[in-house]
Short mmCIF file of C-alpha atoms in Angstrom, two decimals:
data_model
loop_
_atom_site.label_atom_id
_atom_site.label_comp_id
_atom_site.label_asym_id
_atom_site.label_seq_id
_atom_site.Cartn_x
_atom_site.Cartn_y
_atom_site.Cartn_z
CA MET A 1 36.64 -18.75 -10.58
CA ALA A 2 34.13 -15.93 -10.14
CA ARG A 3 30.78 -16.27 -8.41
CA LEU A 4 27.65 -14.42 -9.48
CA VAL A 5 24.76 -14.48 -7.01
CA VAL A 6 21.28 -13.71 -8.32
CA LEU A 7 18.68 -12.82 -5.70
CA GLY A 8 15.28 -13.81 -7.05
CA GLY A 9 14.04 -16.33 -9.58
CA GLY A 10 11.22 -14.41 -11.26
CA VAL A 11 11.16 -13.25 -14.87
CA SER A 12 14.13 -10.90 -14.50
CA GLY A 13 16.26 -12.98 -12.14
CA HIS A 14 15.62 -16.24 -13.97
CA THR A 15 16.50 -14.62 -17.30
CA ALA A 16 19.69 -13.14 -15.85
CA ALA A 17 20.77 -16.36 -14.13
CA THR A 18 20.11 -18.70 -17.05
CA PHE A 19 21.87 -16.50 -19.61
CA ALA A 20 24.80 -15.91 -17.24
CA ALA A 21 25.17 -19.67 -16.69
CA LYS A 22 25.16 -20.25 -20.44
CA TRP A 23 27.69 -17.49 -21.18
CA LEU A 24 30.01 -18.22 -18.25
CA GLY A 25 30.06 -21.99 -18.59
CA SER A 26 31.41 -24.25 -15.87
CA ALA A 27 34.52 -22.13 -15.27
CA HIS A 28 32.47 -19.79 -13.07
CA GLU A 29 29.59 -20.24 -10.66
CA VAL A 30 26.07 -18.82 -10.82
CA VAL A 31 24.01 -19.05 -7.62
CA VAL A 32 20.28 -18.32 -7.48
CA VAL A 33 18.72 -17.48 -4.14
CA THR A 34 14.94 -17.55 -4.22
CA PRO A 35 12.44 -18.45 -1.47
CA ASN A 36 10.18 -20.20 -3.95
CA ALA A 37 10.46 -23.82 -5.03
CA LYS A 38 8.46 -23.15 -8.18
CA TRP A 39 8.67 -20.75 -11.08
CA ASN A 40 5.41 -19.00 -11.89
CA TRP A 41 4.36 -17.53 -15.25
CA ILE A 42 2.48 -14.72 -13.52
CA PRO A 43 0.60 -13.34 -16.57
CA SER A 44 -1.43 -16.56 -16.71
CA ASN A 45 -2.47 -16.30 -13.05
CA ILE A 46 -5.42 -14.34 -14.44
CA TRP A 47 -6.75 -17.53 -16.00
CA VAL A 48 -6.11 -19.51 -12.82
CA GLY A 49 -8.14 -16.89 -10.98
CA VAL A 50 -11.22 -17.60 -13.10
CA GLY A 51 -10.81 -21.38 -13.07
CA GLN A 52 -9.64 -21.66 -16.65
CA MET A 53 -6.16 -22.95 -15.78
CA SER A 54 -4.73 -24.94 -12.92
CA LYS A 55 -1.85 -23.93 -10.70
CA GLU A 56 0.20 -26.75 -12.23
CA GLU A 57 -0.20 -25.23 -15.70
CA VAL A 58 1.41 -21.94 -14.68
CA THR A 59 4.19 -23.23 -12.42
CA PHE A 60 7.05 -25.73 -12.52
CA ASP A 61 9.79 -26.89 -10.15
CA LEU A 62 12.96 -24.81 -10.31
CA ALA A 63 15.41 -27.39 -8.93
CA PRO A 64 15.65 -29.67 -12.02
CA VAL A 65 15.93 -26.69 -14.37
CA TYR A 66 18.78 -25.16 -12.40
CA ALA A 67 20.47 -28.56 -12.09
CA LYS A 68 20.35 -28.88 -15.88
CA ALA A 69 21.77 -25.37 -16.31
CA GLY A 70 24.59 -25.96 -13.81
CA ILE A 71 23.22 -23.26 -11.52
CA THR A 72 23.60 -23.59 -7.74
CA TYR A 73 20.10 -23.23 -6.34
CA LYS A 74 19.42 -22.13 -2.79
CA GLN A 75 15.80 -22.04 -1.73
CA ALA A 76 16.18 -19.15 0.64
CA LYS A 77 15.40 -15.48 1.06
CA ALA A 78 18.06 -12.81 1.23
CA LEU A 79 18.23 -10.88 4.49
CA SER A 80 21.17 -8.51 4.17
CA LEU A 81 24.09 -7.44 2.03
CA ASN A 82 27.65 -6.81 3.18
CA PRO A 83 29.16 -5.29 0.04
CA GLU A 84 32.49 -4.57 1.80
CA GLY A 85 32.69 -7.86 3.67
CA ASN A 86 33.07 -7.75 7.44
CA ALA A 87 35.74 -7.42 10.11
CA THR A 88 37.34 -10.74 9.22
CA SER A 89 37.10 -10.69 5.41
CA ASN A 90 37.12 -8.19 2.58
CA LYS A 91 34.98 -10.45 0.44
CA PRO A 92 31.41 -9.16 -0.08
CA PHE A 93 28.65 -11.52 0.97
CA VAL A 94 24.90 -11.84 1.23
CA THR A 95 23.19 -13.40 4.23
CA VAL A 96 20.30 -15.67 3.36
CA GLU A 97 17.74 -17.60 5.36
CA PHE A 98 16.58 -20.93 4.00
CA THR A 99 12.91 -21.58 3.34
CA ALA A 100 13.23 -25.14 2.01
CA ALA A 101 11.62 -27.89 4.05
CA GLY A 102 14.04 -29.23 6.63
CA LYS A 103 16.29 -26.18 6.55
CA GLU A 104 13.79 -23.47 7.49
CA GLY A 105 15.30 -20.66 9.50
CA THR A 106 18.95 -21.64 9.04
CA THR A 107 21.15 -18.90 7.67
CA GLU A 108 24.24 -18.82 5.46
CA ASN A 109 26.64 -16.15 4.25
CA ILE A 110 27.25 -16.49 0.52
CA GLU A 111 30.30 -14.68 -0.79
CA TYR A 112 30.09 -13.14 -4.24
CA ASP A 113 32.10 -11.33 -6.89
CA TYR A 114 29.00 -9.90 -8.52
CA ILE A 115 25.41 -9.77 -7.32
CA ILE A 116 22.12 -9.09 -9.07
CA ASN A 117 19.18 -7.98 -6.96
CA ALA A 118 16.10 -9.31 -8.76
CA THR A 119 13.98 -10.06 -5.73
CA GLY A 120 10.81 -8.60 -7.18
CA PRO A 121 8.48 -6.80 -4.80
CA LYS A 122 7.06 -7.34 -1.38
CA LEU A 123 3.29 -7.51 -1.88
CA ASN A 124 2.51 -4.78 0.61
CA PHE A 125 -1.06 -5.74 1.54
CA GLY A 126 -0.45 -4.25 4.98
CA ALA A 127 -0.26 -0.72 3.54
CA THR A 128 -4.07 -0.63 3.43
CA PRO A 129 -5.87 -1.50 6.67
CA GLY A 130 -8.04 -4.55 6.07
CA LEU A 131 -6.35 -5.54 2.82
CA GLY A 132 -3.87 -7.72 4.68
CA GLU A 133 -1.03 -7.86 7.17
CA GLY A 134 2.48 -7.19 5.94
CA SER A 135 2.91 -9.23 2.78
CA ASN A 136 -0.02 -11.52 3.60
CA LEU A 137 -3.39 -11.25 1.90
CA GLY A 138 -6.29 -10.47 4.25
CA GLU A 139 -9.63 -12.20 4.55
CA HIS A 140 -11.86 -9.64 2.84
CA THR A 141 -10.50 -9.66 -0.71
CA VAL A 142 -8.76 -12.01 -3.12
CA SER A 143 -5.61 -11.61 -5.20
CA VAL A 144 -4.07 -12.99 -8.40
CA CYS A 145 -0.51 -11.95 -7.53
CA THR A 146 0.61 -15.53 -6.89
CA ALA A 147 -0.61 -18.86 -8.23
CA ASP A 148 -1.91 -19.84 -4.77
CA HIS A 149 -3.76 -16.55 -4.44
CA ALA A 150 -5.29 -17.12 -7.88
CA VAL A 151 -6.50 -20.61 -6.93
CA HIS A 152 -8.18 -19.11 -3.86
CA ALA A 153 -9.73 -16.34 -6.01
CA SER A 154 -11.11 -18.96 -8.40
CA HIS A 155 -12.83 -20.80 -5.55
CA GLU A 156 -14.37 -17.57 -4.21
CA LEU A 157 -15.55 -16.65 -7.70
CA GLU A 158 -17.23 -20.02 -8.08
CA LYS A 159 -19.10 -19.46 -4.81
CA CYS A 160 -20.43 -16.16 -6.18
CA ILE A 161 -21.49 -17.83 -9.42
CA GLN A 162 -23.42 -20.45 -7.49
CA LYS A 163 -25.15 -17.73 -5.48
CA MET A 164 -26.13 -15.92 -8.68
CA LYS A 165 -27.51 -19.12 -10.13
CA LYS A 166 -29.76 -19.26 -7.06
CA GLY A 167 -30.95 -15.73 -7.80
CA GLU A 168 -28.72 -13.79 -5.41
CA ARG A 169 -27.33 -10.63 -7.03
CA GLN A 170 -23.56 -10.12 -6.53
CA LYS A 171 -21.32 -7.04 -6.59
CA PHE A 172 -17.79 -7.29 -7.95
CA LEU A 173 -15.14 -4.69 -7.20
CA ILE A 174 -11.82 -5.09 -9.01
CA GLY A 175 -8.81 -2.77 -9.22
CA THR A 176 -6.08 -1.32 -7.04
CA GLY A 177 -6.06 -1.43 -3.25
CA HIS A 178 -4.00 1.70 -2.56
CA GLY A 179 -3.24 5.09 -4.09
CA MET A 180 0.34 4.09 -4.99
CA CYS A 181 -0.23 0.80 -6.79
CA THR A 182 1.13 -0.39 -10.09
CA CYS A 183 0.02 -3.43 -12.17
CA GLN A 184 -3.32 -1.92 -13.26
CA GLY A 185 -3.00 -4.16 -16.32
CA ALA A 186 -3.40 -7.33 -14.24
CA ALA A 187 -6.55 -5.98 -12.61
CA PHE A 188 -7.79 -4.86 -16.05
CA GLU A 189 -7.35 -8.40 -17.34
CA TYR A 190 -9.01 -9.92 -14.32
CA ILE A 191 -12.13 -7.77 -14.41
CA PHE A 192 -12.81 -8.61 -18.06
CA ASN A 193 -12.04 -12.29 -17.58
CA ILE A 194 -14.55 -12.34 -14.74
CA GLU A 195 -17.11 -10.60 -16.96
CA HIS A 196 -16.41 -13.17 -19.68
CA GLU A 197 -16.80 -16.09 -17.28
CA LEU A 198 -20.04 -14.73 -15.84
CA ASN A 199 -21.39 -14.57 -19.39
CA ARG A 200 -20.25 -18.12 -19.98
CA ALA A 201 -21.98 -19.23 -16.77
CA GLY A 202 -25.19 -17.47 -17.84
CA VAL A 203 -25.28 -15.18 -14.79
CA ARG A 204 -23.94 -11.89 -16.18
CA ASP A 205 -27.29 -10.18 -15.65
CA MET A 206 -27.07 -10.98 -11.93
CA ALA A 207 -23.74 -9.16 -11.50
CA ASP A 208 -22.79 -5.53 -10.93
CA ILE A 209 -19.15 -5.14 -11.88
CA LYS A 210 -17.14 -2.06 -10.93
CA TRP A 211 -13.54 -0.96 -11.46
CA ILE A 212 -11.66 1.09 -8.90
CA SER A 213 -8.16 2.38 -9.50
CA ASN A 214 -5.62 5.05 -8.69
CA GLU A 215 -5.31 6.10 -12.34
CA SER A 216 -6.34 9.70 -13.02
CA PHE A 217 -7.91 8.47 -16.26
CA LEU A 218 -8.92 5.06 -17.53
CA GLY A 219 -6.17 3.58 -19.67
CA ASP A 220 -3.27 5.23 -17.80
CA PHE A 221 -1.85 1.78 -16.89
CA GLY A 222 0.99 3.38 -14.95
CA VAL A 223 2.68 4.61 -18.12
CA GLY A 224 0.79 7.87 -18.39
CA GLY A 225 -1.48 6.30 -21.01
CA LEU A 226 -0.48 5.91 -24.61
CA HIS A 227 -1.64 7.09 -28.00
CA MET A 228 -2.25 4.46 -30.64
CA LYS A 229 -2.53 5.10 -34.35
CA THR A 230 -5.99 4.04 -35.51
CA MET A 231 -7.91 4.99 -38.66
CA GLY A 232 -5.42 7.78 -39.30
CA TYR A 233 -5.81 9.23 -35.80
CA ALA A 234 -3.50 9.06 -32.79
CA VAL A 235 -6.10 7.92 -30.25
CA SER A 236 -5.61 7.98 -26.48
CA SER A 237 -5.79 4.71 -24.55
CA LYS A 238 -8.44 6.51 -22.46
CA ILE A 239 -10.85 6.32 -25.38
CA PHE A 240 -10.16 2.63 -25.94
CA ALA A 241 -10.42 1.75 -22.26
CA GLU A 242 -13.65 3.70 -21.72
CA SER A 243 -15.08 2.09 -24.84
CA LEU A 244 -14.35 -1.42 -23.58
CA PHE A 245 -15.71 -0.70 -20.10
CA THR A 246 -18.89 0.73 -21.63
CA GLU A 247 -19.32 -2.14 -24.07
CA ARG A 248 -18.97 -4.72 -21.31
CA GLY A 249 -21.22 -2.84 -18.88
CA VAL A 250 -18.51 -2.15 -16.30
CA ASP A 251 -18.69 1.07 -14.25
CA TRP A 252 -15.55 2.72 -12.95
CA ILE A 253 -14.15 4.80 -10.11
CA ILE A 254 -10.80 6.41 -10.89
CA GLY A 255 -8.35 8.61 -9.01
CA ALA A 256 -9.09 6.51 -5.94
CA HIS A 257 -6.93 5.66 -2.95
CA VAL A 258 -8.50 2.71 -1.16
CA ASN A 259 -7.73 3.53 2.48
CA LYS A 260 -9.61 0.81 4.33
CA VAL A 261 -11.19 -2.54 3.55
CA GLU A 262 -13.80 -4.26 5.67
CA SER A 263 -15.89 -7.33 5.12
CA GLY A 264 -17.92 -6.49 2.02
CA LYS A 265 -16.92 -2.83 1.91
CA ALA A 266 -14.04 -0.72 0.60
CA HIS A 267 -13.49 2.87 1.73
CA TYR A 268 -11.68 5.27 -0.57
CA GLU A 269 -10.53 8.84 -1.06
CA LEU A 270 -10.69 10.51 -4.47
CA LEU A 271 -8.37 13.00 -6.10
CA ASP A 272 -10.87 15.77 -5.40
CA GLY A 273 -10.63 14.98 -1.69
CA THR A 274 -14.07 13.44 -1.32
CA MET A 275 -14.48 10.16 0.54
CA GLY A 276 -16.60 7.26 -0.57
CA GLU A 277 -17.32 3.64 0.09
CA GLU A 278 -18.25 0.76 -2.16
CA GLU A 279 -19.90 -2.50 -1.14
CA PHE A 280 -18.91 -5.80 -2.69
CA ASN A 281 -19.49 -9.51 -2.52
CA PHE A 282 -16.24 -10.29 -4.36
CA SER A 283 -13.22 -8.05 -4.60
CA MET A 284 -9.74 -8.36 -6.06
CA LEU A 285 -7.60 -5.36 -5.16
CA ILE A 286 -3.94 -5.28 -6.21
CA PRO A 287 -1.66 -4.33 -3.28
CA PRO A 288 1.05 -1.69 -3.53
CA PHE A 289 4.60 -2.95 -4.01
CA ALA A 290 7.61 -2.26 -1.80
CA GLY A 291 11.15 -3.55 -1.61
CA VAL A 292 11.55 -6.88 0.16
CA GLY A 293 13.29 -5.25 3.11
CA LEU A 294 16.93 -6.13 2.42
CA LYS A 295 19.39 -4.46 4.77
CA ALA A 296 22.96 -3.46 3.96
CA PHE A 297 25.96 -3.13 6.26
CA ASP A 298 29.47 -1.80 5.74
CA LYS A 299 32.70 -3.48 6.82
CA ALA A 300 32.37 -2.10 10.35
CA GLY A 301 28.82 -3.41 10.63
CA GLU A 302 27.22 0.04 10.33
CA ASP A 303 23.81 0.12 8.66
CA ILE A 304 24.17 1.54 5.12
CA THR A 305 20.72 0.51 3.91
CA ALA A 306 19.85 4.13 3.06
CA THR A 307 22.97 4.34 0.88
CA VAL A 308 22.20 1.22 -1.13
CA PHE A 309 18.40 1.34 -1.20
CA ALA A 310 15.81 4.03 -1.85
CA PRO A 311 13.27 4.75 0.94
CA ASN A 312 10.75 2.41 -0.74
CA GLY A 313 13.21 -0.47 -0.35
CA PHE A 314 14.18 -0.78 -4.01
CA MET A 315 17.89 -0.74 -4.92
CA LYS A 316 19.45 2.46 -6.21
CA VAL A 317 20.94 2.20 -9.67
CA ASP A 318 22.28 4.61 -12.29
CA ALA A 319 19.09 6.70 -12.40
CA ASN A 320 18.69 10.41 -11.79
CA TYR A 321 16.93 10.49 -8.44
CA ALA A 322 17.11 14.27 -8.23
CA ALA A 323 14.88 15.11 -11.19
CA GLY A 324 12.35 16.86 -8.96
CA ALA A 325 8.99 18.02 -10.28
CA TYR A 326 7.16 16.44 -13.20
CA GLU A 327 8.02 19.41 -15.41
CA ASN A 328 11.73 18.55 -15.05
CA TRP A 329 11.43 14.86 -15.88
CA LYS A 330 13.42 13.59 -18.82
CA ALA A 331 13.77 10.24 -20.52
CA SER A 332 17.45 10.35 -19.58
CA ASP A 333 16.50 10.15 -15.88
CA TRP A 334 15.89 6.43 -16.38
CA PRO A 335 18.70 3.97 -15.67
CA LYS A 336 20.67 2.39 -18.50
CA THR A 337 23.06 -0.12 -16.91
CA TYR A 338 21.30 -0.83 -13.56
CA GLN A 339 24.61 -0.68 -11.70
CA ASN A 340 24.54 0.47 -8.11
CA PRO A 341 26.30 3.87 -7.90
CA THR A 342 28.17 2.97 -4.69
CA TYR A 343 29.21 -0.63 -5.31
CA SER A 344 30.12 -1.39 -8.90
CA ASN A 345 29.65 -5.15 -8.55
CA MET A 346 26.00 -4.78 -7.51
CA PHE A 347 23.16 -4.52 -10.02
CA ALA A 348 19.37 -4.56 -9.78
CA CYS A 349 16.78 -5.52 -12.37
CA GLY A 350 13.06 -6.04 -12.75
CA ILE A 351 10.86 -4.57 -10.04
CA ALA A 352 13.80 -4.55 -7.61
CA PHE A 353 15.50 -1.46 -9.09
CA ALA A 354 14.42 1.93 -7.78
CA PRO A 355 12.88 3.98 -10.59
CA PRO A 356 13.84 7.66 -10.66
CA HIS A 357 10.20 8.74 -10.45
CA PRO A 358 6.79 7.58 -11.69
CA ILE A 359 5.90 7.64 -15.38
CA SER A 360 2.36 8.90 -14.79
CA LYS A 361 2.10 12.49 -13.57
CA PRO A 362 2.13 12.61 -9.74
CA MET A 363 -1.13 13.78 -8.22
CA SER A 364 -2.53 14.14 -4.76
CA SER A 365 -5.84 14.97 -3.15
CA PRO A 366 -6.41 18.31 -1.37
CA ASN A 367 -5.82 16.31 1.83
CA GLY A 368 -2.27 15.62 0.65
CA THR A 369 -2.83 11.95 -0.15
CA PRO A 370 -0.70 10.91 -3.13
CA ILE A 371 -2.86 9.10 -5.69
CA ASN A 372 -1.04 8.04 -8.83
CA PRO A 373 0.18 4.82 -10.40
CA THR A 374 3.77 3.84 -9.74
CA PRO A 375 5.80 2.70 -12.75
CA PRO A 376 5.53 -0.89 -14.02
CA ARG A 377 8.83 -2.79 -14.43
CA THR A 378 7.42 -6.18 -15.30
CA GLY A 379 7.07 -8.39 -18.36
CA MET A 380 9.16 -7.74 -21.43
CA PRO A 381 11.25 -4.84 -20.02
CA SER A 382 12.00 -6.93 -16.95
CA GLY A 383 13.37 -9.78 -19.07
CA ILE A 384 15.36 -7.48 -21.36
CA ILE A 385 16.92 -5.68 -18.38
CA GLY A 386 17.80 -8.99 -16.72
CA LYS A 387 19.54 -10.20 -19.87
CA ALA A 388 21.44 -6.90 -20.33
CA VAL A 389 22.67 -6.96 -16.73
CA ALA A 390 23.78 -10.59 -17.07
CA HIS A 391 25.61 -9.65 -20.27
CA SER A 392 27.44 -6.80 -18.53
CA ILE A 393 28.56 -8.99 -15.63
CA CYS A 394 29.64 -11.85 -17.89
CA ASP A 395 31.72 -9.42 -19.96
CA ARG A 396 33.39 -8.08 -16.82
CA ILE A 397 34.16 -11.60 -15.61
CA LEU A 398 35.39 -12.86 -18.98
CA LYS A 399 36.98 -9.71 -20.47
CA GLY A 400 38.07 -7.74 -17.44
CA GLU A 401 36.76 -5.22 -14.96
CA ASN A 402 36.74 -2.38 -17.46
CA ALA A 403 34.55 -4.05 -20.04
CA PRO A 404 31.78 -1.63 -21.08
CA LEU A 405 28.36 -2.22 -19.57
CA HIS A 406 25.35 -3.09 -21.69
CA GLU A 407 22.43 -0.68 -21.71
CA ALA A 408 18.69 -1.30 -21.59
CA SER A 409 16.90 1.93 -20.72
CA MET A 410 13.12 1.77 -20.50
CA ALA A 411 13.17 5.15 -22.24
CA ASN A 412 14.77 3.52 -25.26
CA MET A 413 12.93 0.23 -25.20
CA GLY A 414 9.50 -0.87 -26.38
CA ALA A 415 7.18 -3.45 -24.93
CA ALA A 416 4.64 -5.81 -26.38
CA CYS A 417 1.72 -6.40 -24.06
CA VAL A 418 -1.26 -8.69 -24.44
CA ALA A 419 -4.10 -8.08 -21.98
CA SER A 420 -6.65 -10.86 -21.90
CA ALA A 421 -10.32 -9.87 -21.91
CA GLY A 422 -11.66 -13.43 -21.84
CA LYS A 423 -10.36 -16.93 -22.57
CA GLY A 424 -11.68 -19.10 -25.37
CA LEU A 425 -10.24 -20.61 -28.53
CA PHE A 426 -12.93 -19.06 -30.72
CA ASN A 427 -14.69 -16.56 -28.47
CA GLY A 428 -11.79 -15.25 -26.39
CA THR A 429 -10.43 -11.76 -26.86
CA ALA A 430 -7.39 -9.83 -25.76
CA ALA A 431 -6.02 -6.35 -26.30
CA ALA A 432 -2.72 -6.74 -28.13
CA MET A 433 -0.57 -3.64 -27.73
CA THR A 434 2.90 -2.39 -28.37
CA ILE A 435 4.33 0.73 -26.81
CA TYR A 436 7.53 2.45 -27.89
CA PRO A 437 9.25 3.59 -25.82
CA VAL A 438 7.88 2.43 -22.46
CA VAL A 439 8.92 5.70 -20.80
CA PRO A 440 7.69 8.59 -22.93
CA ASP A 441 10.36 10.83 -24.42
CA PHE A 442 8.71 14.19 -25.02
CA GLU A 443 11.91 15.69 -26.44
CA LYS A 444 12.26 13.04 -29.11
CA TYR A 445 8.53 12.56 -29.72
CA PRO A 446 6.83 15.90 -28.93
CA GLY A 447 3.15 15.59 -28.11
CA THR A 448 2.47 11.98 -27.27
CA GLY A 449 6.00 11.17 -26.06
CA ARG A 450 6.03 8.00 -28.13
CA ASP A 451 6.58 6.86 -31.71
CA THR A 452 3.05 6.18 -32.98
CA ASP A 453 4.50 4.13 -35.84
CA TYR A 454 5.40 1.52 -33.23
CA THR A 455 2.67 2.13 -30.65
CA PHE A 456 -0.57 0.42 -31.53
CA GLY A 457 -3.31 -1.71 -30.06
CA GLU A 458 -6.38 -3.66 -31.03
CA ILE A 459 -8.73 -6.09 -29.36
CA GLY A 460 -9.73 -9.41 -30.83
CA LEU A 461 -9.38 -13.16 -30.99
CA ALA A 462 -5.89 -12.85 -32.50
CA GLY A 463 -4.70 -11.19 -29.29
CA HIS A 464 -6.05 -14.11 -27.28
CA TRP A 465 -4.24 -16.60 -29.51
CA ILE A 466 -1.02 -14.62 -29.03
CA LYS A 467 -1.41 -14.57 -25.25
CA HIS A 468 -2.05 -18.31 -25.20
CA ILE A 469 0.95 -19.03 -27.42
CA LEU A 470 3.13 -16.74 -25.28
CA HIS A 471 2.06 -18.73 -22.21
CA HIS A 472 3.51 -21.93 -23.68
CA LEU A 473 6.46 -20.19 -25.33
CA PHE A 474 7.71 -18.49 -22.16
CA ILE A 475 7.29 -21.58 -20.00
CA TRP A 476 9.25 -23.49 -22.67
CA LYS A 477 11.95 -20.82 -22.53
CA ALA A 478 12.03 -20.75 -18.72
CA LYS A 479 12.42 -24.54 -18.64
CA LEU A 480 15.47 -24.12 -20.92
CA LYS A 481 14.08 -26.49 -23.50
CA ALA A 482 15.50 -26.77 -27.01
CA GLY A 483 15.96 -23.40 -28.68
CA TRP A 484 15.16 -21.39 -25.54
CA THR A 485 17.73 -18.72 -26.34
CA LEU A 486 15.98 -18.00 -29.65
CA ILE A 487 12.79 -16.88 -27.91
CA PRO A 488 13.07 -13.15 -27.24
CA GLU A 489 12.33 -11.77 -23.80
CA MET B 1 -37.17 -1.51 -27.93
CA ALA B 2 -36.06 0.18 -31.14
CA GLY B 3 -32.51 1.09 -30.08
CA LYS B 4 -29.36 -0.84 -30.93
CA LYS B 5 -28.37 -3.19 -28.13
CA GLU B 6 -24.66 -2.37 -28.59
CA GLU B 7 -25.41 1.18 -27.47
CA ALA B 8 -27.70 0.26 -24.59
CA ASN B 9 -24.97 0.49 -21.95
CA ILE B 10 -24.42 4.19 -22.62
CA LYS B 11 -26.21 6.37 -20.07
CA ALA B 12 -26.91 9.99 -20.92
CA TYR B 13 -24.51 12.37 -19.19
CA SER B 14 -22.94 9.58 -17.17
CA GLN B 15 -19.20 8.86 -17.20
CA ASN B 16 -19.53 6.67 -20.31
CA PHE B 17 -21.61 9.14 -22.38
CA THR B 18 -18.59 10.60 -24.20
CA THR B 19 -16.82 7.46 -25.32
CA MET B 20 -17.08 5.45 -28.52
CA THR B 21 -18.78 2.08 -28.63
CA PRO B 22 -18.39 -0.65 -31.24
CA GLY B 23 -21.23 -1.59 -33.52
CA PRO B 24 -22.21 -5.14 -34.50
CA PHE B 25 -19.80 -5.28 -37.46
CA ALA B 26 -16.79 -4.25 -35.37
CA LYS B 27 -17.72 -6.78 -32.69
CA LYS B 28 -18.26 -9.55 -35.23
CA MET B 29 -14.86 -8.97 -36.78
CA ARG B 30 -13.17 -9.39 -33.38
CA THR B 31 -13.99 -13.08 -33.37
CA CYS B 32 -14.21 -13.69 -37.15
CA VAL B 33 -11.66 -16.48 -37.49
CA ILE B 34 -10.52 -15.68 -41.05
CA PHE B 35 -10.12 -11.97 -40.31
CA GLN B 36 -8.37 -12.72 -37.03
CA ILE B 37 -5.89 -15.08 -38.70
CA ILE B 38 -4.87 -12.15 -40.89
CA ARG B 39 -4.70 -9.85 -37.86
CA PHE B 40 -2.68 -12.52 -36.00
CA ILE B 41 -0.01 -12.38 -38.70
CA ILE B 42 0.00 -8.58 -38.85
CA ILE B 43 0.09 -8.10 -35.05
CA ASN B 44 2.93 -10.62 -34.73
CA LEU B 45 4.95 -8.83 -37.39
CA LYS B 46 4.37 -5.48 -35.68
CA MET B 47 5.38 -6.94 -32.32
CA LEU B 48 8.51 -8.48 -33.80
CA VAL B 49 9.54 -5.05 -35.10
CA VAL B 50 9.12 -3.53 -31.62
CA VAL B 51 10.93 -6.47 -30.01
CA SER B 52 13.83 -6.13 -32.46
CA LYS B 53 14.08 -2.40 -31.72
CA SER B 54 14.24 -3.13 -27.99
CA HIS B 55 17.05 -5.65 -27.80
#
């Protein structure tokens, strides 16, 4: 009997674990190690953050789902990997520390035949002074990264609305809290949902809303922007984004590295090297992401973390990490199988794998401060990669160690993305987009880097309906309810 | 005020002076239920094509 250990129960890890359990059956064991007791459909945290959904609507308990799937569930966080075993055993193992009530702080070594690192990111609030400490949100801003954060954000937003109703003007600052952030899309959704809710509350005219981000142009979204075919033109996402910001009366600051946050004030550096500050009454700034801090040790107990993980803490996989300057980047730099190059029974998926380089062109200020989005690895690609990795491992367990690995390169994969701009059955809107491929391939698609037959976007009520349906569909799938395997990632 | 309110947010020579802005017809169609039902079908079909190319 083989044992597969999956570290992390987010979109990628949950997808990998549930498909592996289905394909392997009871003859083999699948273990999920995740510090969280609940699964969270993160894309809907936006609506929790404006009070349009409750925490309970975007989360559910993992234990009964894993019990139904025959998955061994350990509510714990991984601390270290010993891919060669230790002095007394050749069997690789992972050391975990329990977070479940009653077992907090106790550790266990879990042996494995195969392991998937799908831990997701550490929310690195501590990278920006005043934004937070370590992975903990600070007191000056709010966040929608977790369901609990979003509940807190909703309460703070309501306080601002009440102040505006009493005639007190409020300043909103939404965007990214560091020069190396990703997830601009979440902030984009949040700023327009706030604008929508302020309209609904009848206080929009009492609010100044401003966007701040590390993108060099609006609509970069960490993927270097995209061109969408519209009215016979291939139109840049910059045009669409600027149009929406203008229409909704939202100003913007771009190319910004937020370097310090105080009570009611954010300090930033721009790509041209100038410094600025922006006051706010309410601010949601996305933190940068880092690896969760897993260590790795060889059989002798020597630290081999630098061999297994990239400096940012994400796990090395079959990517080309020596591509160098932007001019040398190729679509083929991106990983296909997500197998660790040193240990063939280790894989990484979702945010946990180390990308070869950003997708957006790297930029820095004259002061040497890097200011550019880091690449997104969330949503649809994250699920597809998790499933492909699970497929590879199941084949190796069931068919032998030489079974070919499945591939899921982000340079050969599209993504459907629905960005909410306001919730409402008949007055909601969302930007519905597809992008193909996620990582531009300028050799295959000279000019825009993407196939504009399959890259499109439009804003409207239909997009909102799709986002709402996807909310229910993906929670249905994650709960492993009838027909869950038929719902694509 | 004689100007169109949809264009009122544009400020001359500011950062939003060079972008496009939707007129009342384009904005109306975004929430026109009949039109959006048609768009819902079309967008879903387009997304399914991209999803099928990605698996």
